[in-house]
Structures are given as C-alpha cells and as structure tokens.
Coordinates of C-alpha atoms in Angstrom, one line a residue:
M1 CA -39.7 -69.9 1.0
S2 CA -37.0 -70.5 3.6
D3 CA -38.0 -70.9 7.3
V4 CA -35.0 -68.7 8.2
E5 CA -35.8 -65.0 8.0
A6 CA -33.3 -62.8 6.2
Q7 CA -31.2 -60.7 8.6
P8 CA -31.2 -57.0 7.8
Q9 CA -27.9 -55.6 6.6
I10 CA -26.1 -53.4 9.1
E11 CA -24.5 -50.5 7.4
L12 CA -21.3 -49.3 9.0
P13 CA -21.0 -45.5 9.3
E14 CA -19.1 -43.8 6.5
E15 CA -15.5 -42.8 7.3
L16 CA -15.5 -39.0 7.2
V17 CA -11.8 -38.4 7.7
Y18 CA -9.2 -39.6 5.3
A19 CA -5.5 -40.1 5.9
P20 CA -4.2 -36.9 4.1
A21 CA -6.3 -34.8 6.5
V22 CA -4.1 -35.8 9.4
F23 CA -1.0 -34.1 7.9
I24 CA -3.0 -31.2 6.5
L25 CA -4.4 -30.6 10.0
S26 CA -1.0 -30.8 11.7
E27 CA 0.7 -28.5 9.2
D28 CA -2.0 -25.9 9.3
L29 CA -2.2 -25.8 13.1
Y30 CA 1.5 -25.3 13.5
P31 CA 2.8 -22.9 10.8
R32 CA 5.6 -22.0 13.2
K33 CA 7.1 -25.3 14.2
L34 CA 8.1 -24.1 17.7
E35 CA 4.4 -24.2 18.5
V36 CA 4.7 -28.0 18.5
V37 CA 7.0 -27.6 21.5
R38 CA 4.4 -25.4 23.2
E39 CA 1.8 -28.1 22.8
Y40 CA 3.8 -30.6 24.7
I41 CA 4.9 -28.1 27.3
Q42 CA 1.2 -27.4 27.7
N43 CA 0.3 -31.0 28.2
A44 CA 3.1 -31.4 30.6
S45 CA 2.0 -28.4 32.6
D46 CA -1.6 -29.8 32.9
A47 CA -0.2 -33.2 34.0
L48 CA 1.9 -31.5 36.8
D49 CA -1.2 -29.6 38.0
D50 CA -3.2 -32.8 38.0
F51 CA -0.7 -34.7 40.0
R52 CA -0.1 -31.9 42.5
A53 CA -3.8 -32.4 43.6
I54 CA -2.9 -35.9 44.8
A55 CA 0.8 -35.7 45.6
E56 CA 0.3 -35.0 49.3
A57 CA -2.3 -37.8 49.7
V58 CA 0.1 -40.4 48.2
E59 CA 3.1 -38.9 50.0
D60 CA 5.0 -38.4 46.8
R61 CA 8.2 -36.3 47.1
A62 CA 9.2 -36.3 43.4
E63 CA 10.2 -32.8 42.1
P64 CA 7.4 -31.6 39.7
V65 CA 9.5 -30.7 36.7
I66 CA 9.4 -30.4 32.9
K67 CA 12.6 -31.3 31.2
I68 CA 13.5 -30.6 27.5
S69 CA 16.6 -32.0 25.9
V70 CA 18.1 -31.9 22.4
Q71 CA 19.7 -35.2 21.3
G72 CA 21.1 -35.1 17.9
R73 CA 18.1 -34.6 15.5
S74 CA 15.7 -35.5 18.3
L75 CA 13.8 -33.5 20.9
V76 CA 12.7 -35.0 24.2
I77 CA 10.1 -33.5 26.6
F78 CA 9.7 -35.2 30.0
D79 CA 7.4 -34.4 32.9
T80 CA 6.7 -35.9 36.3
G81 CA 3.0 -35.4 36.1
T82 CA 0.1 -37.8 36.3
G83 CA 1.1 -39.9 33.3
M84 CA -1.2 -42.2 31.3
D85 CA -2.4 -45.8 31.8
A86 CA -3.5 -48.6 29.6
Q87 CA -6.9 -47.0 28.9
D88 CA -5.3 -43.7 27.9
M89 CA -2.7 -44.8 25.4
P90 CA -5.1 -46.1 22.6
K91 CA -6.8 -42.7 22.7
L92 CA -3.6 -41.1 21.4
K93 CA -4.7 -42.4 17.9
R94 CA -7.8 -40.3 18.0
I95 CA -7.8 -36.9 16.2
A96 CA -9.2 -33.9 18.1
Y97 CA -10.2 -36.1 21.1
S98 CA -9.8 -34.8 24.6
E99 CA -11.1 -35.5 28.0
K100 CA -9.8 -32.2 29.4
K101 CA -12.4 -29.8 30.7
Q102 CA -12.7 -26.5 28.8
G103 CA -11.7 -23.6 31.0
E104 CA -10.0 -25.8 33.6
E105 CA -6.8 -26.8 31.9
A106 CA -4.4 -25.1 29.4
G107 CA -5.0 -27.7 26.7
Y108 CA -8.3 -29.1 25.7
K109 CA -8.4 -29.2 21.9
G110 CA -7.2 -32.8 21.8
I111 CA -4.7 -32.3 19.0
G112 CA -1.5 -31.6 20.9
R113 CA -0.4 -35.2 21.6
L114 CA 0.1 -35.9 17.9
A115 CA 1.6 -32.4 17.2
G116 CA 5.0 -34.1 16.7
I117 CA 4.0 -35.6 13.4
A118 CA 4.2 -32.1 11.9
V119 CA 8.0 -32.0 12.5
A120 CA 9.3 -35.5 13.1
N121 CA 9.4 -38.8 11.2
K122 CA 8.9 -40.7 14.4
L123 CA 6.8 -39.8 17.5
K124 CA 7.2 -41.9 20.7
I125 CA 5.3 -41.3 23.9
S126 CA 6.1 -43.3 27.0
S127 CA 4.1 -42.9 30.1
T128 CA 3.1 -44.4 33.4
S129 CA 0.8 -43.3 36.2
Y130 CA 1.2 -43.5 39.9
G131 CA 0.4 -47.0 41.2
D132 CA 0.6 -48.6 37.7
P133 CA 3.4 -51.2 37.5
T134 CA 3.4 -50.8 33.7
L135 CA 5.2 -48.4 31.4
H136 CA 3.1 -47.8 28.2
S137 CA 4.8 -46.8 25.0
F138 CA 3.0 -45.4 21.9
E139 CA 4.9 -45.1 18.6
F140 CA 3.8 -43.3 15.5
L141 CA 5.9 -43.8 12.4
A142 CA 4.9 -40.5 10.9
G143 CA 7.5 -40.5 8.1
D144 CA 6.5 -43.9 6.9
M145 CA 2.8 -42.9 7.0
R146 CA 3.6 -39.7 5.1
E147 CA 5.2 -41.8 2.3
D148 CA 2.4 -44.3 2.4
V149 CA -0.3 -41.6 2.0
N150 CA 1.6 -39.9 -0.8
S151 CA 2.1 -43.2 -2.6
K152 CA -1.6 -44.1 -2.3
K153 CA -2.6 -40.6 -3.4
K154 CA -0.6 -40.9 -6.6
S155 CA -2.4 -44.2 -7.3
G156 CA -5.8 -42.6 -6.7
V157 CA -6.3 -44.5 -3.5
Q158 CA -7.9 -42.8 -0.5
E159 CA -7.8 -44.7 2.8
P160 CA -9.6 -43.8 6.0
A161 CA -7.5 -42.0 8.5
S162 CA -8.2 -44.7 11.2
V163 CA -7.0 -47.5 8.9
V164 CA -3.7 -45.8 8.1
I165 CA -3.0 -44.6 11.6
N166 CA -3.5 -48.1 13.0
R167 CA -1.1 -49.4 10.3
H168 CA 1.7 -47.0 11.4
T169 CA 1.3 -47.0 15.1
K170 CA 1.9 -49.5 17.9
I171 CA 1.6 -49.7 21.6
T172 CA 4.0 -51.7 23.8
T173 CA 4.4 -52.2 27.5
T174 CA 7.1 -53.1 30.0
D175 CA 7.3 -53.4 33.8
I176 CA 8.2 -50.5 36.0
D177 CA 8.2 -49.3 39.6
P178 CA 4.5 -48.6 40.4
E179 CA 5.5 -45.4 42.3
A180 CA 6.9 -43.9 39.1
H181 CA 4.7 -41.4 37.2
Y182 CA 5.9 -39.5 34.2
T183 CA 5.4 -38.9 30.5
M184 CA 8.2 -38.7 28.0
V185 CA 7.6 -37.4 24.5
E186 CA 10.3 -38.2 21.9
L187 CA 10.3 -36.4 18.5
R188 CA 12.8 -38.5 16.6
D189 CA 14.5 -37.8 13.2
I190 CA 13.2 -34.2 13.0
R191 CA 12.8 -33.0 9.4
E192 CA 15.4 -30.6 8.0
S193 CA 12.8 -28.0 7.4
C194 CA 12.2 -27.9 11.2
D195 CA 15.7 -27.2 12.4
E196 CA 14.5 -24.3 14.5
I197 CA 13.2 -26.6 17.3
L198 CA 16.7 -28.1 17.6
D199 CA 18.3 -24.8 18.4
T200 CA 18.6 -24.7 22.2
D201 CA 19.0 -20.9 22.4
V202 CA 15.8 -20.5 20.3
I203 CA 13.9 -23.1 22.5
R204 CA 15.1 -21.5 25.7
E205 CA 13.8 -18.0 24.8
Y206 CA 10.6 -19.3 23.2
V207 CA 9.6 -21.4 26.2
A208 CA 10.6 -18.6 28.6
D209 CA 8.4 -16.2 26.8
I210 CA 5.3 -18.2 26.0
G211 CA 5.3 -20.9 28.7
P212 CA 4.5 -21.1 32.4
A213 CA 8.1 -20.6 33.6
A214 CA 8.8 -19.0 36.9
F215 CA 10.4 -15.6 37.3
A216 CA 14.2 -15.6 37.9
P217 CA 15.4 -15.4 41.5
D218 CA 15.7 -11.9 43.0
A219 CA 19.5 -12.1 42.5
Q220 CA 18.9 -12.1 38.8
F221 CA 15.6 -10.1 38.6
K222 CA 14.9 -8.0 41.6
Y223 CA 11.2 -7.6 40.9
G224 CA 10.6 -11.4 40.3
S225 CA 9.2 -12.2 43.8
L226 CA 7.1 -9.1 43.9
I227 CA 5.4 -9.8 40.6
S228 CA 5.0 -13.5 41.4
D229 CA 3.4 -12.8 44.8
E230 CA 0.9 -10.5 43.2
L231 CA 0.0 -13.0 40.6
L232 CA -0.4 -15.8 43.2
Q233 CA -2.8 -13.6 45.1
H234 CA -4.9 -12.4 42.1
V235 CA -4.7 -15.2 39.5
P236 CA -6.2 -18.5 40.9
D237 CA -4.5 -20.8 38.3
Y238 CA -1.1 -19.1 38.4
S239 CA 1.2 -22.0 38.8
P240 CA 4.8 -21.4 37.5
K241 CA 6.7 -24.6 36.6
A242 CA 10.3 -25.7 37.0
I243 CA 11.4 -26.2 33.4
Y244 CA 14.9 -27.3 32.5
L245 CA 16.7 -27.5 29.2
A246 CA 19.6 -29.9 28.5
T247 CA 21.9 -29.0 25.7
P248 CA 23.8 -31.4 23.4
G249 CA 27.0 -30.3 25.3
G250 CA 25.6 -31.6 28.6
E251 CA 24.7 -28.3 30.1
R252 CA 21.5 -28.2 32.2
I253 CA 19.8 -24.8 32.3
R254 CA 16.8 -23.7 34.3
I255 CA 14.4 -21.8 32.1
Y256 CA 13.0 -18.6 33.6
K257 CA 10.7 -15.9 32.2
P258 CA 12.7 -13.6 30.0
Y259 CA 12.9 -10.7 32.5
N260 CA 16.2 -9.9 34.3
D261 CA 18.0 -7.0 35.8
E262 CA 20.1 -6.5 32.6
M263 CA 17.0 -5.3 30.9
V264 CA 16.9 -2.3 33.4
L265 CA 13.2 -2.2 34.2
S266 CA 11.5 0.4 36.3
A267 CA 9.4 -0.8 39.3
P268 CA 6.4 -2.8 38.0
K269 CA 2.8 -1.7 38.6
F270 CA -0.4 -3.9 38.6
F271 CA -3.9 -3.6 37.3
E272 CA -7.2 -5.4 37.0
I273 CA -9.5 -5.6 34.0
A274 CA -13.0 -5.6 35.3
D275 CA -16.3 -6.6 33.6
P276 CA -17.8 -3.4 32.3
D277 CA -21.2 -4.6 33.4
N278 CA -20.1 -5.7 36.9
R279 CA -17.0 -4.0 38.3
H280 CA -16.8 -6.7 41.0
N281 CA -16.1 -9.4 38.4
T282 CA -12.5 -9.5 37.5
L283 CA -11.8 -10.7 34.0
A284 CA -8.0 -10.4 34.1
F285 CA -5.1 -9.2 36.2
G286 CA -1.8 -7.9 34.9
W287 CA 1.4 -6.1 35.5
Y288 CA 3.5 -3.7 33.5
A289 CA 6.9 -2.0 33.6
T290 CA 8.8 0.4 31.4
K291 CA 12.4 0.6 30.5
G292 CA 14.2 2.0 33.5
R293 CA 16.8 4.8 33.7
E294 CA 19.0 5.9 36.5
M295 CA 17.9 9.4 37.3
L296 CA 18.7 11.4 40.5
G297 CA 19.8 8.3 42.3
K298 CA 16.6 6.5 41.5
M299 CA 15.4 4.1 38.8
K300 CA 12.7 5.9 36.9
P301 CA 10.7 5.2 33.7
A302 CA 12.8 6.1 30.6
G303 CA 9.9 7.0 28.3
K304 CA 10.7 5.2 25.1
I305 CA 10.0 1.9 23.3
F306 CA 11.0 -1.0 25.5
A307 CA 14.2 -2.5 24.0
V308 CA 16.7 -5.1 24.9
D309 CA 20.0 -6.2 23.2
G310 CA 19.5 -7.5 19.7
E311 CA 20.9 -7.6 16.2
D312 CA 18.2 -5.5 14.6
A313 CA 15.0 -3.5 15.6
E314 CA 12.8 -6.6 15.6
K315 CA 15.1 -8.4 18.0
K316 CA 15.6 -5.4 20.2
H317 CA 11.8 -4.8 20.5
R318 CA 10.8 -8.5 20.9
F319 CA 9.6 -8.0 24.5
A320 CA 7.9 -4.6 23.8
G321 CA 4.2 -4.6 24.6
L322 CA 2.0 -6.6 26.9
V323 CA 1.0 -10.3 26.3
Y324 CA -2.1 -12.2 27.2
K325 CA -1.6 -15.3 29.4
L326 CA -4.0 -18.1 30.1
F327 CA -3.0 -20.9 32.5
G328 CA 0.5 -19.4 32.2
F329 CA 0.7 -19.7 28.4
S330 CA 0.7 -16.9 25.9
V331 CA -2.4 -16.2 23.7
G332 CA -1.3 -14.3 20.6
D333 CA 1.9 -12.3 20.6
R334 CA 2.7 -8.9 22.0
T335 CA 0.8 -7.1 19.2
L336 CA -2.5 -8.6 20.2
P337 CA -3.2 -6.3 23.2
Q338 CA -1.9 -3.4 21.1
R339 CA -4.4 -4.3 18.3
T340 CA -7.4 -5.1 20.6
L341 CA -7.0 -2.5 23.5
W342 CA -5.2 0.5 22.0
T343 CA -7.5 2.6 19.9
T344 CA -5.2 5.7 19.7
T345 CA -1.4 6.3 19.8
Q346 CA -0.8 2.5 19.4
N347 CA 2.9 2.9 19.4
R348 CA 2.6 3.8 23.2
A349 CA 1.7 0.2 23.8
Q350 CA 5.3 -0.7 23.0
W351 CA 6.6 1.6 25.8
F352 CA 5.6 -1.1 28.3
T353 CA 6.4 -4.8 28.8
G354 CA 4.3 -7.1 31.0
E355 CA 1.5 -9.7 31.1
I356 CA -2.3 -9.8 31.2
H357 CA -3.4 -13.0 32.9
I358 CA -6.9 -14.1 32.1
V359 CA -8.9 -14.9 35.3
N360 CA -12.4 -15.5 33.8
K361 CA -12.3 -18.9 32.1
D362 CA -15.2 -18.1 29.8
I363 CA -12.6 -16.2 27.8
L364 CA -11.3 -19.0 25.6
P365 CA -8.3 -19.2 23.2
T366 CA -8.8 -20.1 19.5
T367 CA -7.4 -23.5 18.4
D368 CA -4.1 -21.9 17.2
R369 CA -4.0 -19.6 20.3
S370 CA -3.5 -16.6 18.1
N371 CA -6.6 -14.8 19.7
F372 CA -9.6 -15.5 21.8
V373 CA -12.8 -17.1 20.7
E374 CA -15.3 -14.5 19.6
N375 CA -18.0 -14.4 22.3
D376 CA -19.5 -11.9 24.8
W377 CA -16.7 -12.4 27.3
R378 CA -14.0 -11.6 24.8
G379 CA -15.9 -8.4 24.0
K380 CA -16.0 -7.5 27.7
L381 CA -12.3 -8.2 28.1
Y382 CA -11.4 -5.9 25.2
E383 CA -13.8 -3.2 26.4
G384 CA -12.5 -3.3 30.0
G385 CA -8.9 -3.5 28.7
R386 CA -9.3 -0.4 26.7
E387 CA -9.7 1.6 29.9
V388 CA -6.3 0.2 31.1
A389 CA -4.8 1.2 27.7
Q390 CA -6.1 4.7 28.1
R391 CA -4.5 5.0 31.6
L392 CA -1.2 3.7 30.2
N393 CA -1.3 6.2 27.4
K394 CA -1.7 9.0 29.9
L395 CA 1.1 7.5 31.9
A396 CA 3.3 7.3 28.9
Q397 CA 2.6 11.0 28.2
R398 CA 3.5 11.9 31.8
I399 CA 6.7 9.8 31.6
S400 CA 7.6 11.6 28.4
D401 CA 7.0 15.0 29.9
D402 CA 9.0 14.2 33.0
R403 CA 11.9 12.8 31.0
Q404 CA 12.0 15.7 28.7
A405 CA 11.9 18.1 31.6
F406 CA 14.8 16.3 33.2
D407 CA 16.9 16.1 30.0
T408 CA 16.3 19.8 29.3
S409 CA 17.3 20.8 32.9
E410 CA 20.5 18.8 32.6
R411 CA 21.3 20.4 29.2
V412 CA 20.7 23.9 30.5
R413 CA 22.6 23.2 33.7
K414 CA 25.6 22.1 31.6
K415 CA 25.5 25.3 29.5
L416 CA 25.2 27.5 32.6
E417 CA 28.1 25.7 34.3
E418 CA 30.3 26.1 31.1
C419 CA 29.4 29.8 31.1
R420 CA 30.4 30.2 34.8
S421 CA 33.7 28.4 34.1
R422 CA 34.5 30.8 31.2
L423 CA 33.6 33.8 33.4
G424 CA 35.9 32.5 36.1
N425 CA 38.7 32.3 33.7
R426 CA 37.8 35.7 32.2
Q427 CA 37.3 34.1 28.7
I428 CA 34.1 35.9 27.8
D429 CA 34.5 39.0 25.7
R430 CA 31.9 41.8 26.0
T431 CA 31.3 41.4 22.2
D432 CA 29.7 38.0 23.0
L433 CA 27.5 39.1 25.8
K434 CA 24.3 39.7 23.8
T435 CA 24.4 36.3 22.1
I436 CA 25.2 34.5 25.4
R437 CA 22.4 36.3 27.3
A438 CA 19.9 35.6 24.5
D439 CA 20.9 31.9 24.5
I440 CA 20.5 31.7 28.3
A441 CA 17.1 33.4 28.1
K442 CA 15.9 31.0 25.4
N443 CA 17.0 27.9 27.3
L444 CA 15.4 29.1 30.5
E445 CA 12.2 29.7 28.7
T446 CA 12.2 26.2 27.2
L447 CA 12.9 24.9 30.8
K448 CA 9.9 26.9 32.1
Q449 CA 7.7 25.2 29.5
R450 CA 9.0 21.8 30.4
Q451 CA 8.4 22.6 34.1
A452 CA 4.8 23.4 33.4
R453 CA 4.1 19.8 32.2
C454 CA 6.4 18.0 34.6
K455 CA 4.8 16.1 37.5
D456 CA 7.9 14.4 39.0
S457 CA 8.7 16.2 42.3
D458 CA 12.4 15.2 42.1
V459 CA 12.7 16.7 38.6
L460 CA 10.8 19.8 39.7
N461 CA 13.3 20.4 42.5
V462 CA 16.2 20.0 39.9
I463 CA 14.5 22.6 37.7
K464 CA 14.3 25.1 40.5
D465 CA 18.0 24.6 41.2
V466 CA 18.9 25.2 37.5
K467 CA 16.7 28.3 37.4
R468 CA 18.5 29.7 40.4
L469 CA 21.8 28.9 38.7
G470 CA 20.6 30.8 35.7
A471 CA 19.8 33.9 37.8
T472 CA 23.3 33.7 39.3
V473 CA 25.0 33.5 35.9
E474 CA 23.0 36.4 34.6
Q475 CA 24.2 38.5 37.5
E476 CA 27.8 37.5 37.0
L477 CA 27.6 38.4 33.3
A478 CA 26.8 41.9 34.4
D479 CA 30.0 42.2 36.3
P480 CA 32.7 43.8 34.1
K481 CA 35.4 42.4 36.4
L482 CA 34.6 38.9 35.2
L483 CA 34.7 39.7 31.6
K484 CA 37.7 39.5 29.3
K485 CA 39.5 42.9 28.9
S486 CA 38.4 44.3 25.6
K487 CA 40.7 46.3 23.3
S488 CA 39.9 50.0 22.9
V489 CA 39.6 51.9 19.6
T490 CA 43.1 53.1 20.1
D491 CA 44.4 49.5 20.6
I492 CA 42.7 48.4 17.4
A493 CA 44.1 51.4 15.5
A494 CA 47.6 50.6 16.7
E495 CA 47.2 46.9 15.9
L496 CA 46.2 47.7 12.3
K497 CA 48.8 50.5 12.0
M498 CA 46.2 53.1 10.9
T499 CA 47.3 56.5 9.7
E500 CA 46.3 59.4 12.0
K501 CA 43.6 60.4 9.5
T502 CA 42.2 56.9 9.3
K503 CA 42.4 56.5 13.1
K504 CA 40.4 59.8 13.5
L505 CA 37.8 58.6 11.1
F506 CA 37.6 55.2 12.9
E507 CA 37.1 56.9 16.3
I508 CA 34.3 59.1 14.9
V509 CA 32.4 56.1 13.6
M510 CA 32.8 54.1 16.8
E511 CA 31.7 57.1 19.0
T512 CA 28.7 57.5 16.8
L513 CA 27.7 53.9 17.2
Q514 CA 28.2 54.1 21.0
D515 CA 25.9 57.0 21.2
Y516 CA 23.3 55.2 19.0
Y517 CA 23.4 52.1 21.3
T518 CA 23.4 54.0 24.6
S519 CA 20.4 52.0 25.8
D520 CA 21.8 48.7 24.6
K521 CA 25.4 48.4 25.4
D522 CA 25.5 44.7 24.7
E523 CA 24.3 45.4 21.1
Y524 CA 27.0 48.0 20.7
H525 CA 29.8 45.7 21.8
Q526 CA 28.4 43.0 19.5
V527 CA 28.4 45.4 16.5
A528 CA 31.9 46.7 17.5
G529 CA 33.2 43.2 17.7
K530 CA 32.0 42.5 14.2
I531 CA 33.6 45.7 12.9
Y532 CA 36.9 44.8 14.6
G533 CA 36.8 41.4 13.1
A534 CA 36.1 42.7 9.6
L535 CA 38.9 45.2 9.8
R536 CA 41.4 42.6 10.9
K537 CA 40.5 40.5 7.8
R538 CA 40.3 43.2 5.2
Y539 CA 42.3 46.3 6.3

C-alpha cells in the first residue's frame, strides 16, 4: 500500500447551457428587431443617469447625450454615460448577468448587452469610464459563431455556451484620455432580414415613441413644457434624454417624442392612479389629450379616434391610446392599457393619446416588456387604472355630445340662413311653405335634444342664438310680402289656354279645396302647387 493517500476527484459542475441556446434566446427575446435598438438605448439611458450622479463632483461638463448613426449596413449607438472598466468588460460574455438593481434602473435583465447578436454578424462594444486611462473593446463575432454552432450541430456535437463564446470573442485595450467616459456599441454587418433597423425614418419614430426622448420645444409643440413640468413634479425618475440620429447623408436630427402641433391636440389633462387600498400611495401618474378642433375661436376636443397622417388606418391610428412608461421606456404598446383598464366601450380608449408613467417600482416589466410581471402591485395598478378609464369614458361621451350639439347647431344655422336669403330675394313660393316649415321644426327639435345633453357653455350660447334665428325665420315666413308672387287660378287657366268650360270647372275644384283647407292654408297651397305642376305636364 502506498504511503501517499489517494486524492479525491473533484467533479466540475455540469455545463447547463449549450451554445445553440444563446441564439435561441436572442431570437425569442426580440421577435421585432427594432427591440434590439431599444435595449441599447435603455442601457445608454441608465449610464447617463448613473454619471449624472457624479458629474458635478468631478466637474464634468460633457453634454449627456445618446447618439445613433446608420453607417452602411452598420448601426452605432453612442452615449456619454459612466462607461465600463476592465472589470466590467469580461462580464459581457455572461448570459442573463446583471448588477443593475431591480426597480432602480430601466434595464436589469442582463441580456441587452448581447442583444446585437440577434441582428448583426459582428458586435463591438468600446467603453471607458471617468478616470480610467484605458479604452476597453469587446468584440463578438456572432456570424462566425452562428456558422460554428450550426456546423457542430450537423455533426452531432454540442458544446457548452461558455466554450463557444470564448472562442468567438476577444477583449482589447488602448490608451485614452482619463477624463473621457462613454460607451459605443457597433452592430456591424447587419443581416438582410433585419433591414428595418437601418431605416432612419423607422428608427426615429420608434425611438421617439418608446424611448426617453424629451418633448419638442414649445415652438414645435406648444404643450411640451407644460407636460414635461408636470412629469418632473410627479414622476421621481422622469429624466428625458438628448437623443440624436445621424443619417447616411450626414444629417444630424434631434429625436423628440412624437407629439407636435401638426397633430392638433387639445389641451392635455393629468391624472394619478392611486393604490385602491391606500389612496395616498401613488402607483402611476399620466397625461392625456384628444384630437383638437378649432371651434368658436378655441381649440376643443374633437370627439373621435385619435389620428395622424398615414397611408392606411393602422398608420393613421398608431398614436391612438395611452401607453405605459417605466423609466421613460414603453411597456407594451398602446393596446395594453386598452386591454387592461377598459372593461366597456374599449374603442373609447383610442379617442385619447398620452402616457401612464409608473411611479411605484414594485410594478415590474416582463423580460420582453410586453406587459408587467404578474404580482399584487400589477393588480392594484390595473384596478386603480380602471377608475381612470371610467372617467375617460364619461369624458368621451361628453365630448361626443358637445361636438354633435355644435355640429347640429351649425347645420341648422346654415339652413336657416339659406332660407332667409331666399326670402330676401322673394324666391320662396307659398306652395313650398308647409315643407319648409316642417323641415325647420324638425331641425329645431333635433337641436333641442342635442342641447339637453350638451355641457359646453360656449356651444350652449351658440344653440340659443340659432334658436332665436329660427324664431325670426318662422315669423318672416308668415309675411306674404317676402314670398314669391303666386299665380292665380286665372293665370294658370290662361297659361294652359283652357276653354271657358274647362276654366270654370278648374275654378270650382280649386275653390272647393280652398274651403276644405281653410284652417291650414299652407296645406292648400302645397296641394294647389302639385295640381298646377301636374296640369302643366299633362294638360
């Protein structure tokens, strides 16, 4: 027996993630490839917020910006945030690893840094942090790895993810000014199936809608400052970013939220969603506006589905509805509040546009940000939000009633003014009086019904004016001097060259009708007119 004791074998832990899973994960997480752009904007936004906390202390005057540029078949995203150092870069190889604190930053799932492998054959991330004299570069040859994995798979070889990732990644360094701080993400050689993320118009609108962009200046959107001030006051983490987009043609564009004066919005209103169990606990704060319409010298709610310019209905209504926001980023699309808050008349949700900013950070987004994680706080958000939806439904009904009252008053006014004009020119024949008076009475009755439901004081004043005009026209219709001179029975007989015997018979018939309609002269003249017309055609 040997004097040296046998050493126990140390078993290495089994590799639980294999290389194909990396691509499966990236593809499943980003079914719409523009979401890859969102991931990097999200990381950039977090980095800017982190650096803002120390910028004053280190006396840094660099503009906090996010820059996006399209360069051939490459997309570059740059930010002047905290950056990464030598300890951070190797961690980029880790799948689903994150040191971000849940509920304190926009991204915390730990997948976003490698999101680019879902769309590009090469991912390069270059970064440096303030005080670090070194620029660190991480390269991931995703296209080569994809071919490598597929080749091995055909041969029946399954390699651990860590082994394959290490084989197709590298980290390099170079010297740099220690006061520099930034991260630059380069998505090189973007796959042909992902051309959408190379379209600058698409990127611009997408980032504007889902990202933490600022509102446009008041010269472009007159309500921008008002909404922004309210959000700054009520949403602790509201932090709009300066985001720029560089086009292949060399144009540099500032990306703002998609709202502008060309959309013609009515004045925005604000609301809170409170915890149903504790009204002092605010879960979310939001704003809404409807399509505006110039009415009586004021911009008033239009009362219809919110629409903008577009090629088809889907494009025209792409901003219809509210959208949830967390750390400035959208959670779900504009149908999510409609599906989760509106229990009745769901189409009324599309009458409004606006945002619901989550304040309580126990309300968490799902990994794909299509909804919120199912927990008690989500339930409270939806329960409290339904009260807001009910109020908006009532408001939508009121807007509809006011709009219909105004439209009816304008239509009736136009008809009355046309009638007065015809009277002034003596163009109304007595034979038409009964029909005209019946039409006026019907329109005024409809206006009366609209008035009963209208709450807009300006519109109610207009209705009163129209009703007064109606009374005036009815009086004028009773004045024979304003009516067209009617032909007598003798005139009609002469016109038709009746014989004396026929003329006498005609006079007897018309006198009999006149006696019959003694109490309704308008009816007599209407019947007489029809008889005259028939005689002219057939006699």
